[in-house]
């Protein structure tokens, strides 16, 4: 039941202007008996921000108060769900509080660690390691991270001028026991179709690379990949790694079946062949798959021992235990 609170003139105006009455009731319900105290604090905090930020004025007061109390309600919802063993979703936060948030950031504000944060950390450690390698081997290249929502989005695009060449790179920061399946290889083929060269770099040691050689075709990948992944999905899962593999298998089957009508073909190359061709100014056209220990070898050969250790930690350390004092995990590196 919603509690009677003194919302103040500015907050009431904001609520009426944007028809947020139902959301305010939901927020005060989440805040419980502390609702009035939180609203009073939000007014003080909002006024402090307006005084310190010249881009803000008193007309922003109601909006800032609403955002502050909404965020506090969202934090309490996360904490409450966590105590019950439930994961809070972004859609639940938006529905209950009207706030659009980054879930890892919200979880951190609640003193908790969101599962996505662990995935982000694996990806970001990998990104820093690979970026260090490519810039050490080719210091005059330019790198960019394609923005999501622009179609195909590899994790990195590497461009060189004079001679002009471009390659796309996709990272897969898995545990060493996780299977890199035909689904990821098919994705790399789609990148190759756009950029000419696709380098699929992974931390796992279990890849389908040995099952294929020379020229490969997308329909072959779909057929054999679905068969392989269905076997993985049907196995009983007793450990977190097994459950993670089953989840990856289920997602991989869906991805392969979605692209069963693709008609792509390309050649598989080794990382050594790719790097030699890049040094000659004409990268080979096709797909390259590099496993975890191969990447570690490349990093150590380049004198990047600390980065090699980071990749090894991604391979060996469960996501929930992975930690870094230097690399962000709250959001993906862009």
GROMACS .gro file of C-alpha atoms in nm, residues 8-333:
model
  326
    8UNK     CA    1   0.724   1.890  -0.244
    9UNK     CA    2   0.613   2.128  -0.519
   10UNK     CA    3   0.895   2.060  -0.767
   11UNK     CA    4   0.859   1.682  -0.756
   12UNK     CA    5   0.479   1.707  -0.790
   13UNK     CA    6   0.520   1.927  -1.100
   14UNK     CA    7   0.759   1.676  -1.256
   15UNK     CA    8   0.524   1.385  -1.178
   16UNK     CA    9   0.223   1.567  -1.332
   17UNK     CA   10   0.417   1.682  -1.641
   18UNK     CA   11   0.534   1.330  -1.731
   19UNK     CA   12   0.236   1.134  -1.587
   20UNK     CA   13   0.451   0.944  -1.338
   21UNK     CA   14   0.197   0.906  -1.061
   22UNK     CA   15   0.188   0.526  -1.074
   23UNK     CA   16   0.567   0.508  -1.082
   24UNK     CA   17   0.590   0.736  -0.776
   25UNK     CA   18   0.351   0.505  -0.587
   26UNK     CA   19   0.568   0.208  -0.679
   27UNK     CA   20   0.885   0.393  -0.571
   28UNK     CA   21   0.740   0.493  -0.232
   29UNK     CA   22   0.619   0.135  -0.179
   30UNK     CA   23   0.973   0.009  -0.239
   31UNK     CA   24   1.115   0.272  -0.003
   32UNK     CA   25   0.866   0.171   0.265
   33UNK     CA   26   0.868   0.365   0.593
   34UNK     CA   27   1.185   0.548   0.481
   35UNK     CA   28   1.008   0.715   0.186
   36UNK     CA   29   0.976   1.061   0.344
   37UNK     CA   30   1.333   1.056   0.472
   38UNK     CA   31   1.462   0.959   0.125
   39UNK     CA   32   1.260   1.232  -0.046
   40UNK     CA   33   1.389   1.495   0.199
   41UNK     CA   34   1.745   1.375   0.140
   42UNK     CA   35   1.690   1.383  -0.238
   43UNK     CA   36   1.585   1.750  -0.224
   44UNK     CA   37   1.899   1.841  -0.027
   45UNK     CA   38   2.120   1.640  -0.264
   46UNK     CA   39   1.953   1.783  -0.576
   47UNK     CA   40   2.000   2.140  -0.452
   48UNK     CA   41   2.365   2.069  -0.377
   49UNK     CA   42   2.417   1.938  -0.732
   50UNK     CA   43   2.246   2.241  -0.884
   51UNK     CA   44   2.472   2.476  -0.685
   52UNK     CA   45   2.786   2.289  -0.795
   53UNK     CA   46   2.695   2.238  -1.162
   54UNK     CA   47   2.650   2.551  -1.373
   55UNK     CA   48   2.467   2.351  -1.643
   56UNK     CA   49   2.182   2.283  -1.398
   57UNK     CA   50   1.916   2.522  -1.268
   58UNK     CA   51   1.619   2.516  -1.031
   59UNK     CA   52   1.394   2.399  -1.315
   60UNK     CA   53   1.587   2.068  -1.300
   61UNK     CA   54   1.510   2.018  -0.930
   62UNK     CA   55   1.200   1.799  -0.967
   63UNK     CA   56   1.367   1.576  -1.228
   64UNK     CA   57   1.680   1.524  -1.018
   65UNK     CA   58   1.477   1.446  -0.705
   66UNK     CA   59   1.272   1.190  -0.899
   67UNK     CA   60   1.586   1.025  -1.038
   68UNK     CA   61   1.749   1.012  -0.695
   69UNK     CA   62   1.453   0.852  -0.520
   70UNK     CA   63   1.403   0.617  -0.815
   71UNK     CA   64   1.766   0.503  -0.797
   72UNK     CA   65   1.741   0.448  -0.421
   73UNK     CA   66   1.426   0.240  -0.474
   74UNK     CA   67   1.603   0.040  -0.746
   75UNK     CA   68   1.896  -0.030  -0.513
   76UNK     CA   69   1.658  -0.156  -0.246
   77UNK     CA   70   1.478  -0.375  -0.500
   78UNK     CA   71   1.809  -0.531  -0.605
   79UNK     CA   72   1.905  -0.594  -0.241
   80UNK     CA   73   1.565  -0.745  -0.160
   81UNK     CA   74   1.568  -0.975  -0.464
   82UNK     CA   75   1.925  -1.082  -0.392
   83UNK     CA   76   1.830  -1.181  -0.037
   84UNK     CA   77   1.561  -1.403  -0.190
   85UNK     CA   78   1.804  -1.555  -0.440
   86UNK     CA   79   1.656  -1.365  -0.736
   87UNK     CA   80   1.836  -1.178  -1.014
   88UNK     CA   81   1.692  -0.833  -1.085
   89UNK     CA   82   1.639  -0.750  -1.453
   90UNK     CA   83   1.664  -0.415  -1.628
   91UNK     CA   84   1.298  -0.444  -1.737
   92UNK     CA   85   1.187  -0.497  -1.375
   93UNK     CA   86   1.377  -0.184  -1.267
   94UNK     CA   87   1.219   0.017  -1.548
   95UNK     CA   88   0.871  -0.115  -1.467
   96UNK     CA   89   0.893  -0.061  -1.090
   97UNK     CA   90   1.090   0.266  -1.078
   98UNK     CA   91   1.089   0.418  -1.426
   99UNK     CA   92   1.470   0.424  -1.422
  100UNK     CA   93   1.691   0.317  -1.712
  101UNK     CA   94   2.011   0.186  -1.559
  102UNK     CA   95   2.322  -0.018  -1.628
  103UNK     CA   96   2.265  -0.328  -1.420
  104UNK     CA   97   2.633  -0.387  -1.323
  105UNK     CA   98   2.653  -0.026  -1.200
  106UNK     CA   99   2.329  -0.060  -1.004
  107UNK     CA  100   2.443  -0.386  -0.847
  108UNK     CA  101   2.770  -0.224  -0.745
  109UNK     CA  102   2.576   0.064  -0.585
  110UNK     CA  103   2.391  -0.204  -0.389
  111UNK     CA  104   2.722  -0.354  -0.276
  112UNK     CA  105   2.676  -0.663  -0.496
  113UNK     CA  106   2.835  -0.804  -0.809
  114UNK     CA  107   2.618  -0.861  -1.114
  115UNK     CA  108   2.691  -1.170  -1.329
  116UNK     CA  109   2.732  -0.942  -1.631
  117UNK     CA  110   3.013  -0.764  -1.449
  118UNK     CA  111   3.208  -1.089  -1.434
  119UNK     CA  112   3.155  -1.144  -1.806
  120UNK     CA  113   3.258  -0.785  -1.877
  121UNK     CA  114   3.578  -0.830  -1.677
  122UNK     CA  115   3.676  -1.140  -1.873
  123UNK     CA  116   3.610  -0.955  -2.199
  124UNK     CA  117   3.794  -0.640  -2.091
  125UNK     CA  118   4.104  -0.826  -1.964
  126UNK     CA  119   4.110  -1.003  -2.298
  127UNK     CA  120   4.065  -0.676  -2.488
  128UNK     CA  121   4.357  -0.508  -2.309
  129UNK     CA  122   4.581  -0.809  -2.373
  130UNK     CA  123   4.501  -0.838  -2.743
  131UNK     CA  124   4.521  -0.463  -2.798
  132UNK     CA  125   4.867  -0.459  -2.638
  133UNK     CA  126   4.974  -0.742  -2.871
  134UNK     CA  127   4.848  -0.588  -3.194
  135UNK     CA  128   4.999  -0.246  -3.112
  136UNK     CA  129   5.332  -0.405  -3.020
  137UNK     CA  130   5.348  -0.599  -3.348
  138UNK     CA  131   5.200  -0.322  -3.565
  139UNK     CA  132   5.251   0.015  -3.389
  140UNK     CA  133   5.119   0.218  -3.683
  141UNK     CA  134   4.772   0.062  -3.701
  142UNK     CA  135   4.451   0.230  -3.592
  143UNK     CA  136   4.198   0.033  -3.389
  144UNK     CA  137   3.828   0.093  -3.335
  145UNK     CA  138   3.539  -0.075  -3.155
  146UNK     CA  139   3.224  -0.089  -3.371
  147UNK     CA  140   2.911   0.033  -3.192
  148UNK     CA  141   2.632  -0.214  -3.129
  149UNK     CA  142   2.322  -0.154  -3.336
  150UNK     CA  143   2.521  -0.096  -3.653
  151UNK     CA  144   2.477  -0.446  -3.792
  152UNK     CA  145   2.770  -0.683  -3.756
  153UNK     CA  146   2.985  -0.577  -3.461
  154UNK     CA  147   3.318  -0.755  -3.408
  155UNK     CA  148   3.504  -0.668  -3.089
  156UNK     CA  149   3.780  -0.481  -3.274
  157UNK     CA  150   3.859  -0.351  -3.621
  158UNK     CA  151   4.227  -0.303  -3.705
  159UNK     CA  152   4.315  -0.069  -3.993
  160UNK     CA  153   4.650   0.005  -4.155
  161UNK     CA  154   4.733   0.285  -4.397
  162UNK     CA  155   4.994   0.265  -4.672
  163UNK     CA  156   4.949  -0.014  -4.754
  164UNK     CA  157   4.577  -0.012  -4.684
  165UNK     CA  158   4.435  -0.319  -4.515
  166UNK     CA  159   4.171  -0.400  -4.256
  167UNK     CA  160   4.097  -0.703  -4.041
  168UNK     CA  161   3.816  -0.775  -3.794
  169UNK     CA  162   3.877  -0.939  -3.457
  170UNK     CA  163   3.636  -1.125  -3.227
  171UNK     CA  164   3.732  -1.229  -2.872
  172UNK     CA  165   3.583  -1.517  -2.678
  173UNK     CA  166   3.696  -1.494  -2.316
  174UNK     CA  167   3.582  -1.835  -2.198
  175UNK     CA  168   3.708  -2.071  -1.931
  176UNK     CA  169   3.958  -2.320  -2.076
  177UNK     CA  170   3.701  -2.602  -2.049
  178UNK     CA  171   3.436  -2.428  -2.259
  179UNK     CA  172   3.373  -2.540  -2.617
  180UNK     CA  173   3.419  -2.285  -2.893
  181UNK     CA  174   3.167  -2.421  -3.140
  182UNK     CA  175   3.061  -2.387  -3.502
  183UNK     CA  176   2.830  -2.103  -3.396
  184UNK     CA  177   3.129  -1.875  -3.329
  185UNK     CA  178   3.304  -1.994  -3.644
  186UNK     CA  179   2.994  -1.906  -3.846
  187UNK     CA  180   2.990  -1.560  -3.690
  188UNK     CA  181   3.354  -1.517  -3.793
  189UNK     CA  182   3.262  -1.617  -4.149
  190UNK     CA  183   3.002  -1.339  -4.153
  191UNK     CA  184   3.267  -1.090  -4.036
  192UNK     CA  185   3.503  -1.219  -4.306
  193UNK     CA  186   3.232  -1.156  -4.564
  194UNK     CA  187   3.233  -0.786  -4.470
  195UNK     CA  188   3.597  -0.715  -4.377
  196UNK     CA  189   3.779  -0.980  -4.581
  197UNK     CA  190   3.970  -1.119  -4.282
  198UNK     CA  191   3.827  -1.233  -3.948
  199UNK     CA  192   4.050  -1.332  -3.656
  200UNK     CA  193   3.864  -1.531  -3.391
  201UNK     CA  194   4.075  -1.528  -3.076
  202UNK     CA  195   3.970  -1.733  -2.775
  203UNK     CA  196   4.097  -1.827  -2.430
  204UNK     CA  197   3.956  -2.178  -2.448
  205UNK     CA  198   4.159  -2.483  -2.551
  206UNK     CA  199   3.850  -2.672  -2.673
  207UNK     CA  200   3.767  -2.549  -3.023
  208UNK     CA  201   3.617  -2.715  -3.329
  209UNK     CA  202   3.914  -2.591  -3.533
  210UNK     CA  203   4.075  -2.939  -3.564
  211UNK     CA  204   3.753  -3.071  -3.722
  212UNK     CA  205   3.785  -2.840  -4.021
  213UNK     CA  206   4.058  -2.757  -4.266
  214UNK     CA  207   4.107  -2.573  -4.592
  215UNK     CA  208   3.789  -2.440  -4.747
  216UNK     CA  209   3.477  -2.449  -4.527
  217UNK     CA  210   3.110  -2.380  -4.606
  218UNK     CA  211   2.840  -2.229  -4.384
  219UNK     CA  212   2.587  -2.506  -4.453
  220UNK     CA  213   2.845  -2.766  -4.345
  221UNK     CA  214   2.902  -2.571  -4.023
  222UNK     CA  215   2.530  -2.550  -3.948
  223UNK     CA  216   2.469  -2.921  -4.006
  224UNK     CA  217   2.767  -3.050  -3.808
  225UNK     CA  218   2.742  -2.779  -3.544
  226UNK     CA  219   2.379  -2.849  -3.456
  227UNK     CA  220   2.459  -3.222  -3.427
  228UNK     CA  221   2.758  -3.154  -3.200
  229UNK     CA  222   2.583  -2.898  -2.979
  230UNK     CA  223   2.271  -3.111  -2.931
  231UNK     CA  224   2.494  -3.379  -2.778
  232UNK     CA  225   2.642  -3.121  -2.540
  233UNK     CA  226   2.298  -2.986  -2.449
  234UNK     CA  227   2.158  -3.331  -2.369
  235UNK     CA  228   2.432  -3.410  -2.118
  236UNK     CA  229   2.346  -3.380  -1.751
  237UNK     CA  230   2.499  -3.075  -1.585
  238UNK     CA  231   2.632  -3.107  -1.230
  239UNK     CA  232   2.889  -2.825  -1.212
  240UNK     CA  233   2.878  -2.454  -1.299
  241UNK     CA  234   3.109  -2.519  -1.595
  242UNK     CA  235   2.879  -2.791  -1.727
  243UNK     CA  236   2.574  -2.568  -1.684
  244UNK     CA  237   2.757  -2.284  -1.861
  245UNK     CA  238   2.845  -2.517  -2.148
  246UNK     CA  239   2.483  -2.628  -2.177
  247UNK     CA  240   2.373  -2.266  -2.192
  248UNK     CA  241   2.630  -2.187  -2.461
  249UNK     CA  242   2.520  -2.498  -2.654
  250UNK     CA  243   2.153  -2.395  -2.641
  251UNK     CA  244   2.237  -2.045  -2.762
  252UNK     CA  245   2.467  -2.189  -3.031
  253UNK     CA  246   2.197  -2.420  -3.168
  254UNK     CA  247   1.955  -2.127  -3.194
  255UNK     CA  248   2.218  -1.913  -3.367
  256UNK     CA  249   2.309  -2.183  -3.620
  257UNK     CA  250   1.948  -2.265  -3.706
  258UNK     CA  251   1.872  -1.895  -3.747
  259UNK     CA  252   2.143  -1.873  -4.017
  260UNK     CA  253   2.084  -2.208  -4.186
  261UNK     CA  254   2.007  -2.036  -4.518
  262UNK     CA  255   2.341  -1.853  -4.533
  263UNK     CA  256   2.555  -1.943  -4.831
  264UNK     CA  257   2.911  -1.848  -4.733
  265UNK     CA  258   3.246  -2.014  -4.783
  266UNK     CA  259   3.600  -1.921  -4.686
  267UNK     CA  260   3.944  -2.060  -4.615
  268UNK     CA  261   4.087  -2.129  -4.271
  269UNK     CA  262   4.436  -1.994  -4.194
  270UNK     CA  263   4.671  -2.009  -3.898
  271UNK     CA  264   4.769  -1.707  -3.687
  272UNK     CA  265   5.127  -1.742  -3.809
  273UNK     CA  266   5.012  -1.719  -4.171
  274UNK     CA  267   4.796  -1.418  -4.088
  275UNK     CA  268   5.069  -1.227  -3.904
  276UNK     CA  269   5.322  -1.295  -4.182
  277UNK     CA  270   5.077  -1.168  -4.442
  278UNK     CA  271   4.999  -0.858  -4.235
  279UNK     CA  272   5.369  -0.777  -4.212
  280UNK     CA  273   5.385  -0.805  -4.590
  281UNK     CA  274   5.098  -0.560  -4.619
  282UNK     CA  275   4.834  -0.798  -4.755
  283UNK     CA  276   4.643  -1.000  -4.493
  284UNK     CA  277   4.516  -1.338  -4.606
  285UNK     CA  278   4.145  -1.349  -4.683
  286UNK     CA  279   3.955  -1.590  -4.463
  287UNK     CA  280   3.908  -1.693  -4.100
  288UNK     CA  281   4.178  -1.748  -3.838
  289UNK     CA  282   4.115  -1.924  -3.504
  290UNK     CA  283   4.366  -1.883  -3.221
  291UNK     CA  284   4.321  -2.080  -2.897
  292UNK     CA  285   4.413  -1.968  -2.547
  293UNK     CA  286   4.760  -2.118  -2.520
  294UNK     CA  287   4.845  -2.002  -2.873
  295UNK     CA  288   4.754  -1.646  -2.773
  296UNK     CA  289   4.960  -1.674  -2.455
  297UNK     CA  290   5.254  -1.786  -2.669
  298UNK     CA  291   5.212  -1.484  -2.898
  299UNK     CA  292   5.197  -1.249  -2.599
  300UNK     CA  293   5.509  -1.397  -2.438
  301UNK     CA  294   5.699  -1.388  -2.768
  302UNK     CA  295   5.616  -1.016  -2.783
  303UNK     CA  296   5.746  -0.963  -2.428
  304UNK     CA  297   5.398  -0.904  -2.284
  305UNK     CA  298   5.422  -1.143  -1.989
  306UNK     CA  299   5.175  -0.957  -1.765
  307UNK     CA  300   4.913  -0.961  -2.039
  308UNK     CA  301   4.980  -1.331  -2.091
  309UNK     CA  302   4.913  -1.387  -1.720
  310UNK     CA  303   4.582  -1.198  -1.754
  311UNK     CA  304   4.473  -1.428  -2.036
  312UNK     CA  305   4.575  -1.732  -1.831
  313UNK     CA  306   4.365  -1.604  -1.539
  314UNK     CA  307   4.062  -1.571  -1.767
  315UNK     CA  308   4.121  -1.931  -1.877
  316UNK     CA  309   4.166  -2.077  -1.531
  317UNK     CA  310   3.971  -1.860  -1.285
  318UNK     CA  311   3.593  -1.890  -1.238
  319UNK     CA  312   3.414  -1.571  -1.333
  320UNK     CA  313   3.288  -1.517  -0.980
  321UNK     CA  314   3.646  -1.518  -0.845
  322UNK     CA  315   3.811  -1.314  -1.120
  323UNK     CA  316   3.941  -0.973  -1.005
  324UNK     CA  317   4.148  -0.689  -1.142
  325UNK     CA  318   4.272  -0.367  -0.980
  326UNK     CA  319   4.349  -0.205  -1.315
  327UNK     CA  320   4.081  -0.316  -1.565
  328UNK     CA  321   3.719  -0.201  -1.543
  329UNK     CA  322   3.442  -0.456  -1.510
  330UNK     CA  323   3.139  -0.231  -1.466
  331UNK     CA  324   3.097  -0.186  -1.841
  332UNK     CA  325   3.254  -0.311  -2.160
  333UNK     CA  326   3.557  -0.118  -2.279
   0.00000   0.00000   0.00000
